[in-house]
Amino acid sequence: MESTFSLEVLPCITIPSQYMTSHEPDTLGYITDLLDFLHSPLASTLIRYHQNQIAAGIHTPPPEWHEFWGDSWIDNVDLDTIIKGLVEDTEEVYSQVPPTIASLIKRVYQLSLPRDPHPGTENVHHDLKDAFWHVGHQRYLGMTNKKAHEVDQMCSLISDMLQPGGSSVTVKHIVDIGAGQGYLSRALSIPPVNAEVLALDSNDLQTTGAEYWNDRFKEVQETQAKKKKKKMLVQDATAESMGDSPAPLIGSIAHENIFVDKDTLPAAIGKWIASQRAADVTDSGDVPILLTGLHACGSLTTAVLNSFLALQRDQETSSPSQKGWRCSGMAIVGCCYNRMNSEEDFPLSKFIKTQPPLRLEVQHKHLAAQSTPTWSNDWTTHRLARKKCVYRALLERELVNRGFEPTFRSGRQVGRLNDKSFESWEKYFSLAIKRMGFDIQSETIPPPIIQDEETIRLMRRLELLHVLRCLLGPVVESLILMDRWLYLREELPEQVKVQMVNVFNQNTGSARNVALV
């Protein structure tokens, strides 16, 4: 398959235009500005103070918030229009909000990494849905449209890596780390990639699910092949002219449950390669391996980066015959920043470790997972999401006012409620306190009235606070991604190309769309 990613011609990294000099990107200057922004009083307090704790009086709005919290301007505007303008970065909105908010959000857009797909890769791979009759649409068995898009794009990216720079050596063995339900593993093992795949996951249930979908795919594939052959026989009475066409080349998938780190990963790969060689006596020499992961969750991304670097260092000092395989590349897309380990997963790069320290707190990690540019795709859903956040903050206020311990200390959680639960405040309040496990009858805690002027003013401020905090998320994510890219760049030889590629289209719902290659 000819990939349209063409990594050879894509830049190593694309950062905001003001840092893209004619010589080379000013990555260190960019990272310094990201850190300075996140250390600034307004940005840091917005991140630190959650709307639930502000509503409950656990934190008092700091002086930096006065222009948008203490001033009356917010009570006299169409808040939905203001929020929409901030999210869509319209020029008109900046004259309608306080100067501190205007300068803050302008700076957010200046500092956030560009996330549009690279030119020429926006609609990669979709023609493959019908390219092979023996695979057809069944390659997407069990996948949502979003997942199918992600798998297609990753297959195209990886295909470009399998024979880098026109090399005569083709990589045929791929390790899918955090394989989950095995969608990417399956797509890599069938045409046009036809790779031998080792699918690793630490969750038994995920691996069981992957094996189920793989078995289903094989069943459907066999049924489709029989139907196709029967149709061809009917159309061609001289069946002998067909001959015995060889079955299309298909790779294999081996599943294993392990917790991946720099010690367990080489052991799993070595065991796998040994079994591959036992089945194919013609396979000899130094087998090249590619590591990949589609949305490696939380600390798993760091584990893959560390493992990859450990393998590279080991390969510099050991001969091929010692292992019989070598790691030749990596393509990893991270996700679930909220599951990162604050102490071990950031910072990774030496440069950021020399800067004024920024500890990624829970609030940073949750906000990094926000994808505000996609909100405009479904404004009705986003409007309801804001209402949910405001109701949750008011619930915290009522519980604290009635003498209950703040939920972030008690560990009580509301969990996910369906949209109908938010049809009225009274309905939400009743369902929420029951869900949180309070040993009380709902009628003994009548829902508080939220139509008084003070609460209405508070609700507007809480809604804007939630949006402002979320708008900071892409800056936090940009810093995390830059730290990971720089970590690889610092640790690998200069001749090794380290790229950061926007591999998915965020408008499909694929918010975490950056691959480290």
Short mmCIF file of C-alpha atoms in Angstrom, two decimals:
data_model
loop_
_atom_site.label_atom_id
_atom_site.label_comp_id
_atom_site.label_asym_id
_atom_site.label_seq_id
_atom_site.Cartn_x
_atom_site.Cartn_y
_atom_site.Cartn_z
CA MET A 1 0.00 0.00 0.00
CA GLU A 2 1.25 3.47 -0.83
CA SER A 3 0.85 5.65 2.25
CA THR A 4 -0.19 9.27 1.84
CA PHE A 5 1.46 10.31 5.11
CA SER A 6 4.95 10.55 3.55
CA LEU A 7 6.81 11.02 6.81
CA GLU A 8 9.96 11.82 4.86
CA VAL A 9 8.50 15.16 3.76
CA LEU A 10 6.55 16.04 6.90
CA PRO A 11 8.28 18.36 9.38
CA CYS A 12 9.66 16.90 12.60
CA ILE A 13 7.34 19.13 14.58
CA THR A 14 4.81 21.89 13.92
CA ILE A 15 4.46 24.49 16.67
CA PRO A 16 2.67 27.88 16.66
CA SER A 17 3.79 30.01 13.74
CA GLN A 18 5.54 32.68 15.81
CA TYR A 19 8.05 30.03 16.91
CA MET A 20 8.65 28.57 13.42
CA THR A 21 11.83 30.35 12.37
CA SER A 22 13.44 30.01 8.96
CA HIS A 23 16.30 27.97 10.43
CA GLU A 24 14.53 25.60 12.81
CA PRO A 25 11.57 25.68 15.23
CA ASP A 26 12.31 27.52 18.47
CA THR A 27 11.06 24.63 20.61
CA LEU A 28 12.85 25.70 23.80
CA GLY A 29 11.50 29.24 23.55
CA TYR A 30 8.03 27.83 22.98
CA ILE A 31 8.24 25.51 25.99
CA THR A 32 9.50 28.38 28.15
CA ASP A 33 6.49 30.49 27.16
CA LEU A 34 4.11 27.59 27.92
CA LEU A 35 5.58 27.28 31.41
CA ASP A 36 5.50 31.04 32.02
CA PHE A 37 1.84 31.18 31.01
CA LEU A 38 0.83 28.29 33.26
CA HIS A 39 2.75 29.88 36.15
CA SER A 40 0.98 33.25 35.66
CA PRO A 41 -1.39 34.26 38.49
CA LEU A 42 -4.60 34.27 36.45
CA ALA A 43 -3.98 30.99 34.60
CA SER A 44 -2.66 29.17 37.66
CA THR A 45 -5.60 30.17 39.87
CA LEU A 46 -8.13 29.24 37.20
CA ILE A 47 -6.58 25.78 36.99
CA ARG A 48 -6.22 25.34 40.75
CA TYR A 49 -9.70 26.43 41.87
CA HIS A 50 -12.46 24.09 40.71
CA GLN A 51 -15.97 25.49 40.36
CA ASN A 52 -17.32 22.98 42.91
CA GLN A 53 -14.97 24.29 45.60
CA ILE A 54 -15.66 27.92 44.69
CA ALA A 55 -19.43 27.35 44.90
CA ALA A 56 -19.08 25.63 48.29
CA GLY A 57 -16.94 28.45 49.69
CA ILE A 58 -13.91 26.17 50.18
CA HIS A 59 -11.93 28.64 48.06
CA THR A 60 -12.62 32.34 47.70
CA PRO A 61 -12.34 33.86 44.22
CA PRO A 62 -8.85 35.43 44.12
CA PRO A 63 -8.21 39.11 43.27
CA GLU A 64 -7.10 38.15 39.73
CA TRP A 65 -10.69 37.17 38.96
CA HIS A 66 -12.29 40.49 39.92
CA GLU A 67 -12.96 41.70 36.37
CA PHE A 68 -15.06 38.69 35.45
CA TRP A 69 -16.26 37.50 38.86
CA GLY A 70 -16.77 40.59 41.00
CA ASP A 71 -17.82 43.00 38.26
CA SER A 72 -21.44 43.22 37.09
CA TRP A 73 -20.67 42.99 33.36
CA ILE A 74 -21.47 39.28 33.32
CA ASP A 75 -25.02 39.94 34.54
CA ASN A 76 -25.83 42.10 31.52
CA VAL A 77 -24.64 40.03 28.54
CA ASP A 78 -25.89 37.08 26.53
CA LEU A 79 -23.58 34.58 28.20
CA ASP A 80 -24.17 31.83 25.64
CA THR A 81 -23.08 34.16 22.83
CA ILE A 82 -20.00 35.24 24.81
CA ILE A 83 -18.99 31.63 25.48
CA LYS A 84 -19.55 30.64 21.85
CA GLY A 85 -17.36 33.55 20.72
CA LEU A 86 -14.56 32.57 23.11
CA VAL A 87 -14.68 28.94 22.01
CA GLU A 88 -14.67 29.86 18.32
CA ASP A 89 -12.06 32.62 18.79
CA THR A 90 -14.15 35.30 17.06
CA GLU A 91 -12.59 38.77 16.99
CA GLU A 92 -15.84 40.51 18.03
CA VAL A 93 -16.03 38.74 21.39
CA TYR A 94 -12.83 40.28 22.69
CA SER A 95 -14.41 43.74 22.78
CA GLN A 96 -17.34 42.38 24.82
CA VAL A 97 -15.38 40.77 27.67
CA PRO A 98 -13.07 42.28 30.32
CA PRO A 99 -9.50 42.97 29.11
CA THR A 100 -8.01 40.30 31.40
CA ILE A 101 -10.21 37.63 29.84
CA ALA A 102 -9.55 38.88 26.30
CA SER A 103 -5.76 38.80 26.76
CA LEU A 104 -5.90 35.42 28.53
CA ILE A 105 -7.86 33.66 25.78
CA LYS A 106 -5.88 35.30 22.97
CA ARG A 107 -2.74 33.97 24.62
CA VAL A 108 -4.30 30.50 24.88
CA TYR A 109 -4.82 30.38 21.11
CA GLN A 110 -1.32 31.74 20.47
CA LEU A 111 0.27 29.02 22.61
CA SER A 112 -1.81 25.95 21.78
CA LEU A 113 -0.24 23.45 19.38
CA PRO A 114 -1.82 23.38 15.89
CA ARG A 115 -4.02 20.29 15.78
CA ASP A 116 -5.33 20.20 12.22
CA PRO A 117 -4.26 17.12 10.22
CA HIS A 118 -1.18 17.70 8.09
CA PRO A 119 -1.94 18.61 4.46
CA GLY A 120 -2.59 15.51 2.38
CA THR A 121 -3.48 13.27 5.34
CA GLU A 122 -6.99 14.51 6.15
CA ASN A 123 -8.87 11.64 4.47
CA VAL A 124 -6.20 8.99 4.30
CA HIS A 125 -7.05 5.31 3.88
CA HIS A 126 -10.83 5.45 3.46
CA ASP A 127 -10.58 3.86 0.02
CA LEU A 128 -9.36 0.68 1.72
CA LYS A 129 -12.88 -0.08 2.93
CA ASP A 130 -13.70 -1.51 -0.50
CA ALA A 131 -10.21 -2.24 -1.81
CA PHE A 132 -10.13 -5.94 -0.91
CA TRP A 133 -13.15 -8.17 -1.41
CA HIS A 134 -11.92 -10.73 1.11
CA VAL A 135 -11.80 -8.03 3.81
CA GLY A 136 -14.32 -5.41 2.71
CA HIS A 137 -16.31 -3.62 5.38
CA GLN A 138 -15.73 -6.48 7.79
CA ARG A 139 -12.32 -5.01 8.67
CA TYR A 140 -14.36 -2.54 10.78
CA LEU A 141 -16.24 -5.24 12.70
CA GLY A 142 -17.16 -3.93 16.16
CA MET A 143 -15.78 -0.43 15.52
CA THR A 144 -17.55 2.91 15.79
CA ASN A 145 -17.02 5.42 12.98
CA LYS A 146 -14.55 7.26 15.23
CA LYS A 147 -12.54 4.11 15.89
CA ALA A 148 -12.58 3.14 12.21
CA HIS A 149 -11.12 6.55 11.33
CA GLU A 150 -8.40 6.17 13.96
CA VAL A 151 -7.50 2.64 12.86
CA ASP A 152 -7.38 3.69 9.21
CA GLN A 153 -5.10 6.61 9.95
CA MET A 154 -2.78 4.58 12.18
CA CYS A 155 -2.52 1.85 9.53
CA SER A 156 -1.55 4.43 6.94
CA LEU A 157 1.01 6.04 9.25
CA ILE A 158 2.52 2.68 10.18
CA SER A 159 2.58 1.53 6.54
CA ASP A 160 4.81 4.50 5.78
CA MET A 161 7.16 3.36 8.56
CA LEU A 162 7.39 -0.30 7.51
CA GLN A 163 9.80 0.43 4.67
CA PRO A 164 11.37 3.76 5.66
CA GLY A 165 13.11 5.94 3.11
CA GLY A 166 12.83 3.37 0.35
CA SER A 167 14.86 0.87 2.39
CA SER A 168 15.01 -2.69 1.11
CA VAL A 169 14.38 -3.96 4.65
CA THR A 170 10.67 -4.19 5.40
CA VAL A 171 9.37 -4.43 8.96
CA LYS A 172 6.87 -7.28 9.27
CA HIS A 173 6.56 -7.57 13.06
CA ILE A 174 4.53 -5.04 15.07
CA VAL A 175 3.91 -4.89 18.83
CA ASP A 176 0.58 -3.23 19.67
CA ILE A 177 0.86 -2.00 23.27
CA GLY A 178 -2.36 -1.35 25.17
CA ALA A 179 -4.17 -3.22 22.41
CA GLY A 180 -7.56 -3.14 24.13
CA GLN A 181 -10.24 -4.76 21.98
CA GLY A 182 -7.65 -5.45 19.29
CA TYR A 183 -9.09 -3.26 16.53
CA LEU A 184 -5.72 -1.88 15.43
CA SER A 185 -4.03 -5.28 15.84
CA ARG A 186 -6.58 -6.88 13.54
CA ALA A 187 -6.28 -4.17 10.88
CA LEU A 188 -2.49 -4.47 10.90
CA SER A 189 -2.60 -8.26 10.48
CA ILE A 190 -4.75 -8.21 7.33
CA PRO A 191 -4.25 -6.70 3.86
CA PRO A 192 -2.75 -4.41 2.93
CA VAL A 193 -0.30 -4.44 5.89
CA ASN A 194 -0.25 -8.21 6.58
CA ALA A 195 1.94 -7.85 9.66
CA GLU A 196 2.74 -10.35 12.36
CA VAL A 197 1.26 -8.67 15.45
CA LEU A 198 1.86 -9.14 19.18
CA ALA A 199 -1.09 -7.56 21.02
CA LEU A 200 -0.28 -6.65 24.63
CA ASP A 201 -2.69 -5.47 27.30
CA SER A 202 -2.73 -5.60 31.09
CA ASN A 203 -6.49 -6.18 31.28
CA ASP A 204 -7.77 -9.75 30.89
CA LEU A 205 -11.24 -8.54 29.91
CA GLN A 206 -9.84 -6.38 27.11
CA THR A 207 -7.79 -9.28 25.75
CA THR A 208 -10.79 -11.60 25.92
CA GLY A 209 -12.78 -9.01 23.98
CA ALA A 210 -10.01 -8.70 21.39
CA GLU A 211 -9.93 -12.47 20.89
CA TYR A 212 -13.73 -12.51 20.53
CA TRP A 213 -13.71 -9.84 17.81
CA ASN A 214 -10.83 -11.54 16.03
CA ASP A 215 -12.73 -14.84 15.98
CA ARG A 216 -15.85 -13.06 14.74
CA PHE A 217 -13.83 -11.43 11.97
CA LYS A 218 -12.42 -14.78 10.85
CA GLU A 219 -15.92 -16.31 10.76
CA VAL A 220 -17.33 -13.46 8.70
CA GLN A 221 -14.29 -13.47 6.44
CA GLU A 222 -14.71 -17.19 5.70
CA THR A 223 -18.41 -16.74 5.00
CA GLN A 224 -17.75 -13.82 2.66
CA ALA A 225 -15.05 -15.78 0.83
CA LYS A 226 -17.40 -18.72 0.26
CA LYS A 227 -20.13 -16.43 -1.05
CA LYS A 228 -17.69 -14.70 -3.38
CA LYS A 229 -16.32 -17.97 -4.73
CA LYS A 230 -19.82 -19.36 -5.26
CA LYS A 231 -20.83 -16.23 -7.15
CA MET A 232 -17.77 -16.42 -9.34
CA LEU A 233 -18.43 -20.11 -10.09
CA VAL A 234 -21.99 -19.34 -11.12
CA GLN A 235 -20.84 -16.50 -13.37
CA ASP A 236 -18.11 -18.61 -14.93
CA ALA A 237 -19.32 -22.04 -15.97
CA THR A 238 -15.77 -23.04 -16.80
CA ALA A 239 -14.63 -23.05 -13.19
CA GLU A 240 -11.40 -24.73 -14.20
CA SER A 241 -10.24 -21.47 -15.72
CA MET A 242 -10.19 -20.01 -12.22
CA GLY A 243 -7.63 -22.49 -11.01
CA ASP A 244 -6.80 -22.75 -7.36
CA SER A 245 -6.05 -19.11 -6.58
CA PRO A 246 -3.87 -18.76 -3.52
CA ALA A 247 -5.50 -17.32 -0.45
CA PRO A 248 -4.62 -13.67 0.20
CA LEU A 249 -1.61 -13.18 2.43
CA ILE A 250 -2.67 -12.53 6.02
CA GLY A 251 -0.47 -12.07 9.07
CA SER A 252 -1.15 -13.35 12.57
CA ILE A 253 -2.06 -12.02 16.00
CA ALA A 254 -0.68 -13.31 19.31
CA HIS A 255 -2.27 -12.00 22.52
CA GLU A 256 -0.55 -11.66 25.88
CA ASN A 257 -1.50 -10.06 29.18
CA ILE A 258 1.37 -8.14 30.75
CA PHE A 259 1.99 -4.87 32.58
CA VAL A 260 4.40 -3.15 30.19
CA ASP A 261 7.67 -1.70 31.43
CA LYS A 262 11.27 -1.62 30.18
CA ASP A 263 11.86 -5.15 31.59
CA THR A 264 8.65 -6.99 30.73
CA LEU A 265 8.37 -5.68 27.16
CA PRO A 266 11.69 -7.12 25.83
CA ALA A 267 10.90 -10.45 27.52
CA ALA A 268 7.48 -10.64 25.86
CA ILE A 269 8.90 -9.72 22.45
CA GLY A 270 11.75 -12.24 22.79
CA LYS A 271 9.33 -15.03 23.65
CA TRP A 272 7.09 -14.08 20.73
CA ILE A 273 9.94 -13.93 18.19
CA ALA A 274 11.19 -17.32 19.39
CA SER A 275 7.75 -18.85 18.76
CA GLN A 276 7.60 -17.19 15.34
CA ARG A 277 10.96 -18.67 14.39
CA ALA A 278 9.95 -22.10 15.63
CA ALA A 279 7.05 -21.99 13.19
CA ASP A 280 9.15 -20.67 10.30
CA VAL A 281 12.61 -22.22 10.00
CA THR A 282 13.39 -19.99 7.02
CA ASP A 283 13.21 -16.86 9.17
CA SER A 284 16.69 -15.89 10.26
CA GLY A 285 18.73 -12.81 11.01
CA ASP A 286 17.97 -9.74 13.01
CA VAL A 287 14.16 -9.29 13.01
CA PRO A 288 13.07 -5.61 12.97
CA ILE A 289 10.22 -4.73 15.33
CA LEU A 290 7.91 -1.70 15.34
CA LEU A 291 6.23 -0.58 18.58
CA THR A 292 2.83 1.08 18.39
CA GLY A 293 -0.05 2.08 20.62
CA LEU A 294 -3.39 3.68 19.77
CA HIS A 295 -4.41 5.84 22.74
CA ALA A 296 -2.03 4.32 25.27
CA CYS A 297 -3.72 5.27 28.51
CA GLY A 298 -2.13 7.53 31.14
CA SER A 299 1.26 6.30 32.33
CA LEU A 300 1.36 3.61 29.65
CA THR A 301 2.60 6.17 27.12
CA THR A 302 5.53 7.03 29.41
CA ALA A 303 6.25 3.32 29.87
CA VAL A 304 6.40 2.86 26.09
CA LEU A 305 8.72 5.85 25.65
CA ASN A 306 11.03 4.59 28.40
CA SER A 307 10.98 1.05 26.99
CA PHE A 308 11.76 2.28 23.48
CA LEU A 309 14.72 4.33 24.71
CA ALA A 310 16.00 1.42 26.82
CA LEU A 311 15.86 -0.84 23.76
CA GLN A 312 17.73 1.72 21.66
CA ARG A 313 20.48 2.03 24.27
CA ASP A 314 20.71 -1.75 24.57
CA GLN A 315 20.98 -2.14 20.80
CA GLU A 316 23.95 0.22 20.72
CA THR A 317 25.94 -2.10 22.99
CA SER A 318 24.72 -5.60 22.08
CA SER A 319 25.06 -7.64 18.90
CA PRO A 320 21.97 -8.77 16.97
CA SER A 321 22.64 -12.43 17.71
CA GLN A 322 22.16 -11.83 21.42
CA LYS A 323 18.41 -11.26 20.97
CA GLY A 324 17.66 -12.03 17.36
CA TRP A 325 15.49 -8.94 17.01
CA ARG A 326 15.78 -5.18 17.19
CA CYS A 327 13.40 -2.29 17.74
CA SER A 328 13.45 -0.18 14.58
CA GLY A 329 10.73 2.39 15.28
CA MET A 330 7.73 3.55 17.27
CA ALA A 331 4.38 5.25 16.67
CA ILE A 332 2.45 6.06 19.84
CA VAL A 333 -0.68 8.15 20.51
CA GLY A 334 -1.34 8.88 24.18
CA CYS A 335 -4.57 9.67 26.01
CA CYS A 336 -6.19 9.79 29.47
CA TYR A 337 -3.89 12.39 30.99
CA ASN A 338 -5.92 12.14 34.19
CA ARG A 339 -4.30 8.73 34.73
CA MET A 340 -0.75 10.03 34.56
CA ASN A 341 1.51 9.71 37.57
CA SER A 342 2.36 13.27 38.61
CA GLU A 343 5.77 12.34 39.96
CA GLU A 344 7.01 9.97 37.24
CA ASP A 345 5.30 11.06 34.02
CA PHE A 346 6.11 14.79 34.01
CA PRO A 347 8.52 16.30 33.39
CA LEU A 348 10.50 13.79 31.34
CA SER A 349 12.83 16.12 29.45
CA LYS A 350 16.05 17.43 30.96
CA PHE A 351 15.29 20.96 29.78
CA ILE A 352 11.94 21.25 31.59
CA LYS A 353 13.51 19.79 34.72
CA THR A 354 15.86 22.80 34.77
CA GLN A 355 12.96 25.31 34.62
CA PRO A 356 10.91 26.67 37.55
CA PRO A 357 9.02 23.55 38.68
CA LEU A 358 5.45 22.99 37.55
CA ARG A 359 3.77 20.04 39.22
CA LEU A 360 0.90 18.56 37.25
CA GLU A 361 -1.91 18.42 39.78
CA VAL A 362 -5.18 16.55 39.30
CA GLN A 363 -6.72 19.74 37.92
CA HIS A 364 -4.03 20.11 35.22
CA LYS A 365 -4.44 16.52 34.09
CA HIS A 366 -8.22 16.67 33.88
CA LEU A 367 -8.13 19.93 31.92
CA ALA A 368 -5.50 18.56 29.51
CA ALA A 369 -8.10 16.06 28.34
CA GLN A 370 -10.49 18.83 27.25
CA SER A 371 -10.91 19.44 23.53
CA THR A 372 -12.61 22.82 23.34
CA PRO A 373 -12.14 23.26 19.55
CA THR A 374 -14.64 20.43 19.00
CA TRP A 375 -17.39 21.98 21.15
CA SER A 376 -18.85 23.95 18.24
CA ASN A 377 -19.61 20.69 16.39
CA ASP A 378 -22.60 20.14 18.69
CA TRP A 379 -23.48 23.31 20.55
CA THR A 380 -26.70 21.89 22.01
CA THR A 381 -24.81 19.03 23.68
CA HIS A 382 -22.17 21.43 24.95
CA ARG A 383 -24.80 23.76 26.41
CA LEU A 384 -26.25 20.83 28.36
CA ALA A 385 -22.75 19.85 29.51
CA ARG A 386 -22.28 23.33 30.99
CA LYS A 387 -25.60 23.03 32.79
CA LYS A 388 -24.47 19.71 34.28
CA CYS A 389 -21.30 21.31 35.63
CA VAL A 390 -23.21 24.21 37.20
CA TYR A 391 -25.73 21.86 38.85
CA ARG A 392 -22.90 19.76 40.24
CA ALA A 393 -21.24 22.87 41.72
CA LEU A 394 -24.52 23.97 43.32
CA LEU A 395 -24.96 20.49 44.76
CA GLU A 396 -21.57 20.80 46.44
CA ARG A 397 -22.62 24.15 47.90
CA GLU A 398 -25.82 22.71 49.34
CA LEU A 399 -24.12 19.68 50.87
CA VAL A 400 -21.42 21.79 52.54
CA ASN A 401 -24.01 24.33 53.74
CA ARG A 402 -25.96 21.48 55.35
CA GLY A 403 -22.91 20.27 57.26
CA PHE A 404 -21.71 17.42 55.05
CA GLU A 405 -18.03 16.92 54.30
CA PRO A 406 -16.85 18.20 50.88
CA THR A 407 -17.05 15.36 48.40
CA PHE A 408 -13.42 15.70 47.28
CA ARG A 409 -12.50 14.72 50.84
CA SER A 410 -15.24 12.17 51.52
CA GLY A 411 -14.80 10.43 48.16
CA ARG A 412 -18.55 10.44 47.47
CA GLN A 413 -19.31 10.70 43.76
CA VAL A 414 -22.45 11.32 41.77
CA GLY A 415 -21.23 9.36 38.77
CA ARG A 416 -22.87 9.56 35.37
CA LEU A 417 -26.55 10.51 35.23
CA ASN A 418 -28.57 10.46 32.01
CA ASP A 419 -29.59 13.68 30.33
CA LYS A 420 -33.18 13.48 31.60
CA SER A 421 -31.85 13.80 35.15
CA PHE A 422 -31.07 17.45 34.36
CA GLU A 423 -34.55 18.40 33.18
CA SER A 424 -35.01 20.29 36.45
CA TRP A 425 -32.87 21.18 39.44
CA GLU A 426 -35.28 19.39 41.77
CA LYS A 427 -35.03 16.15 39.80
CA TYR A 428 -31.25 16.34 39.65
CA PHE A 429 -30.87 17.13 43.36
CA SER A 430 -33.05 14.19 44.41
CA LEU A 431 -31.27 11.69 42.13
CA ALA A 432 -27.80 12.97 42.97
CA ILE A 433 -28.04 12.71 46.76
CA LYS A 434 -29.37 9.18 46.44
CA ARG A 435 -26.59 8.24 44.02
CA MET A 436 -23.99 9.61 46.45
CA GLY A 437 -25.21 7.20 49.11
CA PHE A 438 -26.62 9.54 51.72
CA ASP A 439 -28.67 7.55 54.23
CA ILE A 440 -31.59 9.96 54.12
CA GLN A 441 -34.98 10.28 52.55
CA SER A 442 -34.99 12.85 49.78
CA GLU A 443 -38.02 14.56 51.25
CA THR A 444 -36.07 15.37 54.41
CA ILE A 445 -33.70 17.46 52.32
CA PRO A 446 -35.97 19.52 50.10
CA PRO A 447 -34.20 20.83 47.02
CA PRO A 448 -32.98 24.37 47.58
CA ILE A 449 -34.53 27.13 45.55
CA ILE A 450 -32.19 28.28 42.79
CA GLN A 451 -34.28 31.11 41.40
CA ASP A 452 -33.15 33.74 43.89
CA GLU A 453 -31.05 36.56 42.46
CA GLU A 454 -27.88 35.61 44.33
CA THR A 455 -27.93 32.01 43.02
CA ILE A 456 -28.69 33.13 39.47
CA ARG A 457 -25.67 35.46 39.57
CA LEU A 458 -23.55 32.64 40.98
CA MET A 459 -24.69 30.23 38.26
CA ARG A 460 -23.60 32.58 35.49
CA ARG A 461 -20.16 32.97 37.06
CA LEU A 462 -19.76 29.25 37.61
CA GLU A 463 -20.65 28.58 33.98
CA LEU A 464 -18.07 31.06 32.71
CA LEU A 465 -15.47 29.75 35.17
CA HIS A 466 -15.96 26.21 33.87
CA VAL A 467 -15.48 27.38 30.27
CA LEU A 468 -12.38 29.46 31.05
CA ARG A 469 -10.78 26.53 32.84
CA CYS A 470 -11.51 24.19 29.93
CA LEU A 471 -10.09 26.68 27.43
CA LEU A 472 -6.76 26.41 29.26
CA GLY A 473 -6.70 22.64 28.67
CA PRO A 474 -5.04 22.68 25.21
CA VAL A 475 -2.14 24.70 26.65
CA VAL A 476 -1.57 22.08 29.36
CA GLU A 477 -1.77 19.30 26.77
CA SER A 478 0.67 21.19 24.52
CA LEU A 479 3.21 21.25 27.35
CA ILE A 480 2.80 17.52 28.01
CA LEU A 481 3.26 16.69 24.32
CA MET A 482 6.28 18.98 23.98
CA ASP A 483 7.86 17.40 27.05
CA ARG A 484 7.50 13.93 25.53
CA TRP A 485 8.83 14.99 22.13
CA LEU A 486 11.80 16.81 23.66
CA TYR A 487 12.54 13.81 25.91
CA LEU A 488 12.94 11.58 22.85
CA ARG A 489 14.92 14.25 21.01
CA GLU A 490 17.34 14.65 23.94
CA GLU A 491 17.87 10.93 24.45
CA LEU A 492 18.18 9.69 20.86
CA PRO A 493 21.12 10.24 18.48
CA GLU A 494 20.86 13.33 16.31
CA GLN A 495 20.50 11.29 13.11
CA VAL A 496 17.31 9.65 14.42
CA LYS A 497 14.27 11.61 13.28
CA VAL A 498 11.73 12.32 16.03
CA GLN A 499 8.38 13.56 14.73
CA MET A 500 5.12 14.74 16.21
CA VAL A 501 2.34 14.09 13.68
CA ASN A 502 -1.32 15.13 13.77
CA VAL A 503 -2.65 11.77 12.67
CA PHE A 504 -6.42 12.08 13.28
CA ASN A 505 -9.04 14.70 12.46
CA GLN A 506 -10.39 16.07 15.75
CA ASN A 507 -13.75 16.78 14.10
CA THR A 508 -14.38 13.02 14.01
CA GLY A 509 -14.29 13.02 17.83
CA SER A 510 -10.64 11.92 18.01
CA ALA A 511 -9.52 14.59 20.46
CA ARG A 512 -6.14 13.00 21.23
CA ASN A 513 -4.78 13.12 17.70
CA VAL A 514 -0.99 13.54 18.06
CA ALA A 515 1.39 10.66 17.37
CA LEU A 516 5.02 10.54 18.46
CA VAL A 517 6.96 8.83 15.69
#
